Coordinates of C-alpha atoms in Angstrom, one line a residue:
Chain A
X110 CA 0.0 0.0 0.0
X111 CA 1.0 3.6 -0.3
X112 CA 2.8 4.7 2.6
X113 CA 3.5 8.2 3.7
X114 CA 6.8 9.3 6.1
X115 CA 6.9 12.1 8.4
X116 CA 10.0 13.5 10.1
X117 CA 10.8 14.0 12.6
X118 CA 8.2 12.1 14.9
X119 CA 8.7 14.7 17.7
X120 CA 10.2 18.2 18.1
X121 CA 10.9 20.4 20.6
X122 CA 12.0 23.9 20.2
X123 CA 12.9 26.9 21.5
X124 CA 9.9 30.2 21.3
X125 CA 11.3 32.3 18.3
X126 CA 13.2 29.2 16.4
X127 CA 11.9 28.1 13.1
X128 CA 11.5 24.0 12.7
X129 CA 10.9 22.3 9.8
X130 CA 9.1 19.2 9.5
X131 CA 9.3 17.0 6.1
X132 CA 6.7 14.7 4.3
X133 CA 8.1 11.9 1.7
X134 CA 5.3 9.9 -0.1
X135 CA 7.6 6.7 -0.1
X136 CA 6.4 4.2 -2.8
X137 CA 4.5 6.5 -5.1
X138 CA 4.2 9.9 -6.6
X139 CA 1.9 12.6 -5.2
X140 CA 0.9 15.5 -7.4
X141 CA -0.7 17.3 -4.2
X142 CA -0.2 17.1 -0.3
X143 CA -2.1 18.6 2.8
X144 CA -1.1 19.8 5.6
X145 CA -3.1 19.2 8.8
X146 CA -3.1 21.0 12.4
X147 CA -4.4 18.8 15.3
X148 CA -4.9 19.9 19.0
X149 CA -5.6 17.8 21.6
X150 CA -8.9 16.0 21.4
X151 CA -9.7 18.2 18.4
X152 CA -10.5 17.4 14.8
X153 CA -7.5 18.1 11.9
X154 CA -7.8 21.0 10.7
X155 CA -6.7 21.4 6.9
X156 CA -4.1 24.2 6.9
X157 CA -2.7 24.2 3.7
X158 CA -3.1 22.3 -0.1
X159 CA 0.5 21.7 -1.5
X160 CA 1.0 21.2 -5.4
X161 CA 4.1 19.9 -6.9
X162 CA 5.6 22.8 -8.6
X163 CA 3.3 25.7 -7.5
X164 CA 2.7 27.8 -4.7
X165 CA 0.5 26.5 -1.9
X166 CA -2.7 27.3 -1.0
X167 CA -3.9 28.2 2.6
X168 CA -7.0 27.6 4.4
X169 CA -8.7 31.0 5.6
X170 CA -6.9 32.0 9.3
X171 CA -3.8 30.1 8.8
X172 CA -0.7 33.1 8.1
X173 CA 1.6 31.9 5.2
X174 CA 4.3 33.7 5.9
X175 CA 4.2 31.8 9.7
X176 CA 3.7 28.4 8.3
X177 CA 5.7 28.1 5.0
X178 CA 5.2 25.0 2.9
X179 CA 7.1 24.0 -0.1
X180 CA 6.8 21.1 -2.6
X181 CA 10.3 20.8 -4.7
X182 CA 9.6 17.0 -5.9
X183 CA 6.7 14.9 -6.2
X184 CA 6.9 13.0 -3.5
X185 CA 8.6 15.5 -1.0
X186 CA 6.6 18.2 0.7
X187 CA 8.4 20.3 4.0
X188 CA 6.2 22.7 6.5
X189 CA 8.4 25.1 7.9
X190 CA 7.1 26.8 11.1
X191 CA 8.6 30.3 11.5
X192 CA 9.5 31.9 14.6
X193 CA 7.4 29.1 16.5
X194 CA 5.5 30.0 20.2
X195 CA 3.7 27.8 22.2
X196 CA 0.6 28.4 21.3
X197 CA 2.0 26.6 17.8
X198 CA 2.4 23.7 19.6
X199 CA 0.7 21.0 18.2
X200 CA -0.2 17.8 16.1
X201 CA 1.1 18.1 12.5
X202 CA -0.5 15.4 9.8
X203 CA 0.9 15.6 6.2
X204 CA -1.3 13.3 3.6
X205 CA -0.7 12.6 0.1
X206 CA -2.6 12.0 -3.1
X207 CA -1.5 9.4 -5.9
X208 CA -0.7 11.5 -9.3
X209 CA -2.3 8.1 -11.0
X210 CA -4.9 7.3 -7.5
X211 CA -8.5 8.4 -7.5
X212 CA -9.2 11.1 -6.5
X213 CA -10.9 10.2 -3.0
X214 CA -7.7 8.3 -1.5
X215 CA -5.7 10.1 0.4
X216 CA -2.9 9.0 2.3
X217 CA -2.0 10.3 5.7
X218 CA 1.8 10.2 7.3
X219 CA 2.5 9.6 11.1
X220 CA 2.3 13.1 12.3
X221 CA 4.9 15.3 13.9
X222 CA 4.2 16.4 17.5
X223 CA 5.3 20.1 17.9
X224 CA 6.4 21.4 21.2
X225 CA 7.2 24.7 21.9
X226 CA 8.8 26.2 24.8
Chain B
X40 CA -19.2 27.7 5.5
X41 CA -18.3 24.1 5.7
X42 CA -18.8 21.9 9.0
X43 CA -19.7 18.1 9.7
X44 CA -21.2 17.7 12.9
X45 CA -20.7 14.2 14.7
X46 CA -21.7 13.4 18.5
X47 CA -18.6 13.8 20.7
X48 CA -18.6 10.4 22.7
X49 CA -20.0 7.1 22.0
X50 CA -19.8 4.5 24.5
X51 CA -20.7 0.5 23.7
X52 CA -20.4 -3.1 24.7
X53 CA -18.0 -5.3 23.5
X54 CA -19.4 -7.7 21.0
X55 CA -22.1 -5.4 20.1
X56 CA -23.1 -2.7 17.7
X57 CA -22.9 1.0 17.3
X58 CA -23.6 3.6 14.7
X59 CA -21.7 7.2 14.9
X60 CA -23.2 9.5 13.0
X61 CA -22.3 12.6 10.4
X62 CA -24.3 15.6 9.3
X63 CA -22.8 18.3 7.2
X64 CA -24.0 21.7 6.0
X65 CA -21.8 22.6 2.9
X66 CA -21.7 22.8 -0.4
X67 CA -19.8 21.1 -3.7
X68 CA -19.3 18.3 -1.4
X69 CA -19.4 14.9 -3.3
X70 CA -18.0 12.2 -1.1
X71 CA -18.0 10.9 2.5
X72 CA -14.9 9.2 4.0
X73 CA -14.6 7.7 7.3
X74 CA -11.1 7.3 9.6
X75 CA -10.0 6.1 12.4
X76 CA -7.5 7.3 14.7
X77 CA -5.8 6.3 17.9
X78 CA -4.1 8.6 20.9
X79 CA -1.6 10.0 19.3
X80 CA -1.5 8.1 15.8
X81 CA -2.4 8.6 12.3
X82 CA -5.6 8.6 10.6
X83 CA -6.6 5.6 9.0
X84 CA -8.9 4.8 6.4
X85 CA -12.1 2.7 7.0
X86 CA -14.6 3.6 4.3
X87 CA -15.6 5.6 1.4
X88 CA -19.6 6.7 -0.1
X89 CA -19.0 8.5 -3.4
X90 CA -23.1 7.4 -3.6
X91 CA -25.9 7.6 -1.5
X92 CA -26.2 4.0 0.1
X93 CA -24.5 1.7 1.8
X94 CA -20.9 0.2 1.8
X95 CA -19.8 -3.1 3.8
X96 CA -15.9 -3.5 4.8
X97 CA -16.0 -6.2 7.4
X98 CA -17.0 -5.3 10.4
X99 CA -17.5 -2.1 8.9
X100 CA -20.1 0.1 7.0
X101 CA -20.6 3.2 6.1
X102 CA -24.3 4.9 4.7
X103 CA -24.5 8.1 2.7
X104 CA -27.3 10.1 1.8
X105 CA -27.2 13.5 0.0
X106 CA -30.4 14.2 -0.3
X107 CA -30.6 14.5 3.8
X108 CA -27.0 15.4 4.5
X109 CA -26.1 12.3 6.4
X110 CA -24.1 9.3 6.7
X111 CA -23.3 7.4 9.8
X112 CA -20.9 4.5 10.2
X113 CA -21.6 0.9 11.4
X114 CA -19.1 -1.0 13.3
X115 CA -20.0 -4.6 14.5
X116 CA -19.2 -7.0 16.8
X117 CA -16.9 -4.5 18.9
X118 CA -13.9 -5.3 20.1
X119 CA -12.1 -3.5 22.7
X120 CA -9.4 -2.5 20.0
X121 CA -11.8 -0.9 18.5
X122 CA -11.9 2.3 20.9
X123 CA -10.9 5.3 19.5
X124 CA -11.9 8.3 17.8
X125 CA -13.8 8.3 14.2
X126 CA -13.9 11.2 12.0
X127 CA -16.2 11.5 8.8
X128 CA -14.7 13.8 6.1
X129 CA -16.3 15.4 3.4
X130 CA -14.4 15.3 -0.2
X131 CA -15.0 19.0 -1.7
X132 CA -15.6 19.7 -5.5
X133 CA -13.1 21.1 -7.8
X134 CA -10.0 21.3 -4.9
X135 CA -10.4 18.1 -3.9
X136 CA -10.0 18.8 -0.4
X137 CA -11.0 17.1 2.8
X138 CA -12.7 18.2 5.4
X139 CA -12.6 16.4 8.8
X140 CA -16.0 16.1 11.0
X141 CA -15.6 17.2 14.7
X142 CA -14.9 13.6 15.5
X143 CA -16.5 11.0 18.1
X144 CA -14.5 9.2 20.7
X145 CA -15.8 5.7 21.0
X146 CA -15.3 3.7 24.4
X147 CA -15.7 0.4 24.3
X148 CA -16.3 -1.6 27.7
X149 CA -15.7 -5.0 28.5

């Protein structure tokens, strides 16, 4: 099956340090990649749609000069969070669409816990 | 806007059955997924309704109707494994984006 890395698992950084967190499709290519936000006991959030190639589009609320996403290759994807706080600290979830897949799978990666301190 | 609305906390039996359910008020919406996700783990995929009806996976089915804005999911025989939290997700039109439900924690007692 199509599998979806994350790295790292788990971060913790310093208030006003910028982290980034990568997301490799591993066995297939993936025209387009989301970015998820998840806080305890909450739902994920979509933050941002990644394309291979193009700028990424962000969800209403979410600053894109904060959370900076880029998509070089198709089947890489980073989420760089600048100048991190606490309130920042959370649940990360890349996922992944097949450039060949229908349209409805999706395929999500580990997550990244984010902790800020 | 765009929200799915599930009921926060189901609690069940092992062994027997439960149905979480999903109502959403949007629009250009033309699927319903449901996943499943542990403490601290990814979301996995259970089941998908690109039509109104009903799909069987196992233990597993999900129900979609458009025409009422619902779809609920069926899980049988419970096992204790089984507890976690399910989220249905809406597939939007043209961006073909998803759109996570508030999510329902399920409990399942011995």
């Amino acid at each position: 099956g199509a599998v979806v890395s994350q790295h790292p698992s788990r971060v913790i950084c310093k208030s006003g340090t910028s982290v980034k967190i990568e997301c490799r499709s591993l066995d297939f290519q993936a025209t387009t990649m989301f970015w998820y936000r998840q806080f305890p006991k909450q739902s994920l959030m979509l933050m941002a749609t990644s394309n291979e190639g193009s700028k990424a589009t962000y969800e209403q609320g979410v600053e894109k000069d904060k959370f900076l996403i880029n998509h070089a290759s198709l089947t890489l994807s980073t989420l760089t969070v600048t100048s991190a706080h606490p309130e920042d600290s959370s649940f990360y979830i890349c996922s992944a669409r097949q450039l060949q897949g229908s349209i409805h799978e999706q395929y999500f990666g580990p997550g990244t816990r984010l902790t800020v301190t | 806007g765009q929200s799915l609305e599930q009921p926060s906390e189901v609690t069940a039996v092992e062994g027997a059955i439960v149905q979480i359910n999903c109502t959403y008020q949007t629009s250009g919406f033309y699927g319903l997924s449901w996943y499943q996700q542990h403490d601290g783990g990814a979301p996995t995929f259970l089941s998908y309704n690109g039509l109104d009806g009903l799909e069987e996976t196992g233990r597993f089915s999900s129900f979609l109707s458009r025409s009422d804005s619902y779809g609920y999911l069926l899980l049988q025989e419970l096992q204790m494994k089984d507890s976690a939290s399910y989220f249905c997700a809406g597939w939007m039109d043209s961006s073909y984006k998803l759109i996570f439900g508030s999510g329902t924690r399920l409990l399942v007692r011995p």
